[in-house]
Short mmCIF file of C-alpha atoms in Angstrom, two decimals:
data_model
loop_
_atom_site.label_atom_id
_atom_site.label_comp_id
_atom_site.label_asym_id
_atom_site.label_seq_id
_atom_site.Cartn_x
_atom_site.Cartn_y
_atom_site.Cartn_z
CA MET A 1 -5.09 -27.09 2.78
CA GLN A 2 -2.03 -26.47 4.62
CA ILE A 3 1.06 -26.37 2.73
CA ALA A 4 4.34 -26.51 5.02
CA THR A 5 6.98 -23.74 4.23
CA PRO A 6 9.74 -22.76 3.14
CA TYR A 7 9.53 -24.43 -0.26
CA LEU A 8 12.16 -25.96 -2.73
CA MET A 9 10.83 -24.90 -6.34
CA PHE A 10 10.94 -27.57 -8.98
CA LEU A 11 11.12 -26.09 -12.37
CA GLY A 12 11.78 -29.60 -14.35
CA ASP A 13 12.88 -29.20 -17.80
CA VAL A 14 10.61 -26.46 -19.02
CA PRO A 15 11.56 -25.09 -22.38
CA ASP A 16 10.91 -21.13 -21.47
CA THR A 17 10.17 -18.84 -18.42
CA LEU A 18 6.33 -18.60 -18.98
CA ALA A 19 6.22 -22.54 -18.63
CA ALA A 20 7.34 -21.99 -15.11
CA LYS A 21 5.04 -19.07 -14.11
CA THR A 22 3.80 -20.58 -11.08
CA ALA A 23 7.44 -20.82 -9.90
CA TYR A 24 8.09 -17.11 -10.73
CA GLY A 25 4.98 -16.07 -9.35
CA ILE A 26 5.49 -17.34 -5.70
CA ASN A 27 9.18 -16.59 -5.78
CA ASP A 28 8.01 -12.93 -6.83
CA TRP A 29 5.24 -12.51 -4.28
CA ARG A 30 6.34 -14.91 -1.51
CA PRO A 31 10.20 -14.85 -1.79
CA GLU A 32 10.75 -15.62 1.87
CA TRP A 33 9.30 -19.02 1.51
CA CYS A 34 11.26 -19.89 -1.46
CA VAL A 35 14.76 -21.46 -0.20
CA GLY A 36 16.03 -22.87 -3.78
CA GLN A 37 15.29 -24.36 -6.79
CA LEU A 38 15.75 -27.85 -8.53
CA ARG A 39 16.33 -27.96 -12.20
CA MET A 40 16.85 -30.62 -14.71
CA GLU A 41 19.10 -30.64 -17.63
CA GLY A 42 18.02 -28.52 -20.08
CA CYS A 43 15.76 -26.26 -18.30
CA ALA A 44 15.39 -22.66 -19.95
CA ALA A 45 13.91 -21.24 -16.40
CA ASP A 46 15.79 -19.78 -13.56
CA LEU A 47 14.19 -17.86 -10.64
CA GLY A 48 17.61 -16.44 -9.18
CA ILE A 49 17.81 -18.38 -6.41
CA PRO A 50 20.00 -21.17 -5.39
CA ASP A 51 20.14 -24.18 -7.22
CA LEU A 52 19.92 -27.17 -4.60
CA THR A 53 19.87 -30.85 -4.60
CA LEU A 54 17.40 -32.60 -2.45
CA GLU A 55 19.52 -33.45 0.39
CA GLU A 56 20.86 -29.62 0.33
CA ALA A 57 17.25 -28.43 0.34
CA VAL A 58 16.31 -30.77 3.63
CA ALA A 59 19.24 -29.39 5.12
CA LYS A 60 18.12 -25.73 4.68
CA GLY A 61 14.77 -26.71 6.40
CA CYS A 62 12.73 -27.02 3.22
CA LYS A 63 9.35 -28.82 3.88
CA THR A 64 7.58 -28.91 0.57
CA MET A 65 8.86 -29.47 -3.04
CA VAL A 66 6.51 -27.40 -5.29
CA VAL A 67 6.09 -28.36 -8.73
CA GLY A 68 6.13 -24.85 -10.11
CA VAL A 69 5.10 -25.46 -13.67
CA VAL A 70 1.88 -25.06 -15.99
CA ASN A 71 1.59 -26.49 -19.41
CA ALA A 72 -1.23 -27.37 -21.72
CA GLY A 73 -3.64 -29.84 -19.99
CA GLY A 74 -1.80 -29.66 -16.74
CA VAL A 75 -0.15 -32.91 -17.26
CA LEU A 76 2.92 -34.16 -15.03
CA PRO A 77 5.60 -35.52 -17.74
CA ASP A 78 6.67 -39.30 -17.03
CA HIS A 79 10.34 -38.29 -16.59
CA TRP A 80 9.55 -36.09 -13.78
CA VAL A 81 7.84 -39.10 -11.78
CA ALA A 82 11.28 -40.07 -10.15
CA GLU A 83 12.12 -36.66 -9.26
CA ILE A 84 9.24 -36.40 -7.02
CA VAL A 85 9.36 -39.92 -5.78
CA ALA A 86 12.96 -38.81 -4.74
CA ALA A 87 11.75 -35.75 -3.08
CA LEU A 88 9.45 -37.95 -0.96
CA ASP A 89 12.23 -40.27 -0.02
CA ALA A 90 14.25 -37.33 0.97
CA GLY A 91 11.50 -36.19 3.41
CA LEU A 92 9.62 -33.67 1.67
CA ASP A 93 5.97 -33.05 0.95
CA VAL A 94 5.17 -32.63 -2.64
CA ALA A 95 2.87 -29.88 -4.00
CA SER A 96 1.61 -29.29 -7.38
CA GLY A 97 -0.89 -26.92 -9.36
CA LEU A 98 -1.13 -29.33 -12.36
CA HIS A 99 -4.23 -30.83 -13.24
CA ALA A 100 -2.87 -34.13 -12.87
CA ARG A 101 -3.36 -35.53 -9.34
CA LEU A 102 -0.38 -36.57 -7.78
CA GLY A 103 -1.63 -39.68 -6.01
CA SER A 104 -3.23 -41.02 -9.36
CA ILE A 105 0.49 -41.91 -10.19
CA PRO A 106 1.03 -45.12 -8.31
CA GLU A 107 4.78 -44.48 -7.81
CA ILE A 108 4.29 -41.18 -6.24
CA ALA A 109 1.46 -42.50 -4.21
CA LYS A 110 3.22 -45.28 -3.01
CA ALA A 111 6.36 -43.13 -2.17
CA ALA A 112 3.93 -40.59 -0.01
CA GLU A 113 2.42 -43.69 1.98
CA ARG A 114 5.96 -45.17 2.56
CA HIS A 115 7.16 -42.11 4.22
CA GLY A 116 3.92 -40.57 5.28
CA ARG A 117 4.37 -37.44 3.45
CA ALA A 118 1.74 -34.95 2.26
CA LEU A 119 0.57 -34.64 -1.44
CA HIS A 120 -1.03 -31.35 -2.23
CA ASP A 121 -3.09 -31.01 -5.43
CA VAL A 122 -3.70 -27.17 -5.28
CA ARG A 123 -5.58 -27.13 -8.46
CA HIS A 124 -8.25 -29.28 -7.07
CA THR A 125 -10.74 -28.62 -4.08
CA THR A 126 -13.15 -30.64 -1.98
CA GLU A 127 -15.37 -27.44 -1.94
CA THR A 128 -18.79 -27.99 -3.23
CA PHE A 129 -19.93 -25.24 -5.25
CA PRO A 130 -23.72 -24.16 -6.44
CA THR A 131 -24.72 -22.91 -9.80
CA GLY A 132 -23.90 -19.25 -10.35
CA LYS A 133 -27.03 -16.72 -9.65
CA GLY A 134 -26.09 -13.58 -10.88
CA THR A 135 -27.85 -11.83 -7.92
CA LYS A 136 -26.20 -8.46 -7.01
CA ARG A 137 -24.27 -8.67 -3.70
CA PRO A 138 -22.69 -6.03 -1.67
CA GLY A 139 -19.18 -5.07 -2.04
CA ARG A 140 -17.13 -3.66 -5.15
CA ARG A 141 -15.20 -5.90 -7.35
CA LEU A 142 -12.37 -5.59 -9.77
CA LEU A 143 -11.43 -8.32 -12.40
CA THR A 144 -8.24 -8.27 -14.51
CA VAL A 145 -8.99 -9.60 -18.37
CA GLY A 146 -6.73 -10.35 -20.89
CA THR A 147 -5.88 -10.15 -24.57
CA ASP A 148 -4.12 -13.66 -24.07
CA CYS A 149 -3.36 -15.92 -21.23
CA SER A 150 0.00 -15.30 -19.44
CA VAL A 151 -0.26 -11.51 -19.79
CA GLY A 152 -0.04 -10.41 -15.86
CA LYS A 153 -3.45 -10.67 -14.58
CA LYS A 154 -2.34 -11.96 -11.52
CA TYR A 155 0.51 -9.61 -11.14
CA THR A 156 -1.65 -6.69 -11.87
CA VAL A 157 -4.41 -7.59 -8.92
CA LEU A 158 -1.48 -8.23 -6.61
CA ALA A 159 0.06 -4.97 -7.23
CA LEU A 160 -3.29 -3.29 -7.00
CA GLU A 161 -3.66 -4.96 -3.86
CA LYS A 162 -0.50 -3.66 -2.32
CA GLY A 163 -1.22 -0.26 -3.99
CA MET A 164 -4.68 0.07 -2.35
CA ARG A 165 -3.92 -0.92 1.17
CA ALA A 166 -1.18 1.66 0.95
CA ARG A 167 -3.78 4.15 0.30
CA GLY A 168 -5.63 2.66 3.39
CA LEU A 169 -8.27 1.19 1.23
CA ASP A 170 -10.02 -2.08 2.10
CA ALA A 171 -8.86 -4.36 -0.48
CA ASP A 172 -8.46 -8.33 -0.80
CA PHE A 173 -6.64 -10.41 -3.62
CA ARG A 174 -8.83 -13.15 -4.48
CA ALA A 175 -7.13 -16.09 -6.03
CA THR A 176 -8.56 -17.97 -9.09
CA GLY A 177 -5.47 -20.01 -10.13
CA GLN A 178 -3.11 -22.37 -8.56
CA THR A 179 -0.20 -19.74 -8.51
CA GLY A 180 -2.59 -17.19 -6.66
CA VAL A 181 -3.58 -20.09 -4.34
CA PHE A 182 -0.02 -20.96 -3.23
CA ILE A 183 0.33 -17.13 -2.88
CA SER A 184 -2.51 -16.15 -1.15
CA GLY A 185 -3.20 -19.39 1.03
CA ARG A 186 -6.81 -19.61 -0.12
CA GLY A 187 -9.00 -19.37 -3.30
CA VAL A 188 -10.06 -21.90 -5.90
CA ALA A 189 -8.56 -22.73 -9.27
CA ILE A 190 -11.42 -21.97 -11.57
CA ASP A 191 -10.33 -24.06 -14.64
CA ALA A 192 -10.55 -27.11 -12.34
CA VAL A 193 -14.23 -26.50 -11.65
CA VAL A 194 -16.92 -28.19 -13.69
CA ALA A 195 -18.26 -25.93 -16.20
CA ASP A 196 -21.85 -25.51 -15.01
CA PHE A 197 -20.45 -24.38 -11.28
CA ILE A 198 -17.46 -21.68 -12.36
CA SER A 199 -19.67 -18.82 -12.02
CA GLY A 200 -20.90 -20.17 -8.67
CA ALA A 201 -17.62 -20.85 -7.43
CA VAL A 202 -16.31 -17.23 -8.34
CA GLU A 203 -19.41 -15.86 -6.17
CA TRP A 204 -17.94 -17.95 -3.38
CA VAL A 205 -14.31 -16.59 -3.90
CA SER A 206 -15.78 -13.26 -3.96
CA PRO A 207 -18.85 -13.15 -1.40
CA ALA A 208 -20.95 -10.49 -0.19
CA ALA A 209 -18.74 -7.48 1.73
CA ASP A 210 -18.94 -3.97 3.11
CA PRO A 211 -20.15 -1.84 0.35
CA ASN A 212 -16.64 0.15 0.19
CA HIS A 213 -14.65 -3.09 0.52
CA TRP A 214 -12.84 -3.95 -2.89
CA ASP A 215 -12.15 -7.81 -4.03
CA LEU A 216 -9.43 -7.96 -6.48
CA ILE A 217 -10.26 -10.86 -8.65
CA GLU A 218 -7.56 -12.70 -10.65
CA GLY A 219 -8.74 -12.97 -14.36
CA GLN A 220 -7.77 -16.38 -16.27
CA GLY A 221 -7.34 -16.87 -19.82
CA SER A 222 -8.97 -14.64 -22.33
CA LEU A 223 -12.40 -14.38 -23.76
CA PHE A 224 -10.86 -14.54 -27.34
CA HIS A 225 -8.68 -17.58 -26.54
CA PRO A 226 -10.02 -20.75 -28.28
CA SER A 227 -8.98 -22.89 -25.22
CA PHE A 228 -10.01 -20.87 -22.48
CA ALA A 229 -12.79 -18.84 -23.32
CA GLY A 230 -15.14 -20.86 -21.32
CA VAL A 231 -13.32 -20.33 -18.30
CA SER A 232 -13.02 -16.45 -19.01
CA LEU A 233 -16.48 -15.94 -19.23
CA GLY A 234 -17.84 -18.22 -16.33
CA LEU A 235 -15.34 -15.90 -14.29
CA LEU A 236 -16.70 -12.48 -15.80
CA HIS A 237 -20.05 -13.56 -14.91
CA GLY A 238 -19.52 -14.84 -11.45
CA ALA A 239 -17.17 -11.72 -10.36
CA GLN A 240 -20.07 -9.37 -11.33
CA ALA A 241 -17.19 -6.84 -11.81
CA ASP A 242 -17.91 -3.08 -11.19
CA ALA A 243 -14.31 -2.43 -12.91
CA PHE A 244 -12.02 -4.33 -15.05
CA VAL A 245 -8.59 -3.46 -16.11
CA VAL A 246 -7.20 -5.18 -19.49
CA CYS A 247 -3.85 -6.89 -19.42
CA HIS A 248 -1.77 -7.17 -22.51
CA GLU A 249 1.52 -8.38 -23.82
CA PRO A 250 2.51 -6.24 -26.68
CA THR A 251 5.30 -8.28 -28.37
CA ARG A 252 3.17 -11.57 -29.29
CA THR A 253 1.83 -12.06 -32.94
CA HIS A 254 -0.63 -14.94 -32.05
CA MET A 255 -2.19 -16.15 -28.99
CA ARG A 256 0.01 -18.57 -26.99
CA GLY A 257 -0.34 -22.16 -27.82
CA VAL A 258 -2.82 -21.71 -30.81
CA GLU A 259 -2.75 -20.05 -34.14
CA ALA A 260 -5.32 -17.55 -33.38
CA ARG A 261 -4.79 -14.00 -33.74
CA LEU A 262 -4.16 -11.47 -30.66
CA PRO A 263 -7.20 -9.42 -30.19
CA THR A 264 -6.84 -5.81 -29.78
CA ILE A 265 -7.22 -3.99 -26.77
CA ARG A 266 -10.27 -2.32 -27.75
CA GLU A 267 -11.79 -5.74 -28.95
CA VAL A 268 -11.08 -6.73 -25.49
CA ILE A 269 -12.78 -3.77 -23.87
CA ASP A 270 -16.01 -3.92 -25.80
CA LEU A 271 -16.67 -7.60 -25.58
CA THR A 272 -15.99 -7.48 -21.70
CA VAL A 273 -18.25 -4.80 -21.42
CA GLN A 274 -21.11 -6.48 -23.68
CA LEU A 275 -20.64 -9.90 -21.89
CA GLY A 276 -20.01 -8.43 -18.42
CA ARG A 277 -23.32 -6.65 -18.35
CA LEU A 278 -25.38 -9.93 -18.04
CA THR A 279 -24.56 -9.79 -14.28
CA ASN A 280 -23.53 -6.10 -13.95
CA PRO A 281 -24.92 -3.66 -16.26
CA ASP A 282 -22.63 -0.88 -14.87
CA ILE A 283 -19.40 -2.64 -15.59
CA ARG A 284 -16.44 -0.32 -16.59
CA PRO A 285 -12.89 -0.42 -17.85
CA VAL A 286 -10.50 1.62 -15.34
CA GLY A 287 -7.29 0.93 -16.88
CA ILE A 288 -4.74 -0.78 -18.91
CA ALA A 289 -1.95 -3.12 -17.79
CA VAL A 290 0.97 -3.84 -20.20
CA ASN A 291 3.54 -6.30 -19.78
CA THR A 292 6.66 -4.54 -21.00
CA HIS A 293 9.25 -6.41 -19.69
CA GLY A 294 10.59 -7.40 -23.20
CA LEU A 295 10.83 -3.63 -24.16
CA PRO A 296 13.25 -1.13 -23.42
CA GLU A 297 12.05 1.92 -21.33
CA SER A 298 11.61 4.43 -23.80
CA GLN A 299 9.90 2.11 -25.92
CA ALA A 300 7.86 1.12 -23.10
CA ARG A 301 6.94 4.54 -22.07
CA THR A 302 5.74 5.55 -25.66
CA LEU A 303 3.54 2.50 -26.08
CA LEU A 304 1.91 3.41 -22.66
CA GLN A 305 1.34 6.90 -23.80
CA GLU A 306 -0.20 5.70 -27.19
CA ALA A 307 -2.39 3.26 -25.26
CA GLU A 308 -3.60 5.87 -22.86
CA ALA A 309 -4.44 8.08 -25.98
CA ALA A 310 -6.33 5.54 -27.84
CA HIS A 311 -8.46 4.50 -25.10
CA GLU A 312 -8.55 7.46 -22.66
CA LEU A 313 -7.46 4.96 -19.76
CA PRO A 314 -4.57 5.27 -17.64
CA ALA A 315 -2.02 2.63 -18.91
CA THR A 316 0.71 1.33 -16.85
CA ASP A 317 3.20 -1.81 -16.35
CA PRO A 318 2.11 -2.40 -12.86
CA VAL A 319 5.75 -4.11 -12.03
CA ARG A 320 7.94 -1.65 -13.90
CA PHE A 321 5.96 1.89 -13.25
CA GLY A 322 3.42 1.34 -10.47
CA VAL A 323 -0.45 1.59 -10.64
CA ASP A 324 -1.20 4.84 -9.33
CA GLY A 325 -2.79 6.11 -12.52
CA ILE A 326 -5.14 3.19 -12.52
CA LEU A 327 -5.95 3.70 -8.57
CA ASP A 328 -6.60 7.30 -9.38
CA ARG A 329 -9.31 6.53 -11.80
CA LEU A 330 -10.78 3.86 -9.84
CA ALA A 331 -10.94 6.45 -6.82
CA ALA A 332 -12.74 9.11 -9.43
CA ALA A 333 -15.04 6.51 -10.72
CA PHE A 334 -16.12 4.94 -7.35
CA PRO A 335 -15.91 7.29 -4.57
CA ALA A 336 -16.31 6.08 -1.05
#
């Protein structure tokens, strides 16, 4: 799948910033590809890049409009169809990370055919995966896990990749979600894989490698989330993680989109170790990543110090304070 850059980021009329996390992720990690954004009336997200009309985007060289949103079920709202058709009429390709296939919507399919434009459904793959085997394979692997969905698992592994490469280590980000695929140009959206093949797909994403090579595998959902635990478990087993980092958002009172309570960091550590031992008996935690965006710095630092003391693990906000503590722990636990 070759998606032409640069991008016009379509945010629709999403109700909050988390609903546009695909767009935020691409803009944060590939800002050179993001020329502008297109927002509908009532949109509560703002990437901080220029608002452009379709005509302005084309004039600035945009090649693809990216539907940079997520929602429960991955549906495409009916009132967005006209905007996507207009983008195709204006000469842009369209890419989406939603479960809904662009080409399954007649108006969009006809417009793409009429203008010879490409439709990219990043969440779907034509790859055929085997079932997971759980057989030990060379190389080292780190997985991010969460107390909830949308807590920073992708940002954490991207920050770790950047930090490890700066230290001269051999490390690669392995994408398992649509935003990660947009950012890395490879990977597979695990939540769109038939359940029997999730662990096999993760084994495919992170194949055998040099013994000192690290695959940094993007986590999805949470083992405690009533909606997404099945995806999280298949991902854990396929990753055969040697190490994991727990990701957490401290201001939430319940899990996103449901009424279930938020698990504690300790509960996530214990269950991840218990279930992860099925495919790697030596799995261990190496750090805690806390998204402190909603907290003042002094409160954030206090919270991180308390988390470190409670769990005897380095705790940080990877975006705000870096990942050196986690990398130091990783180096100590897994010497080259």
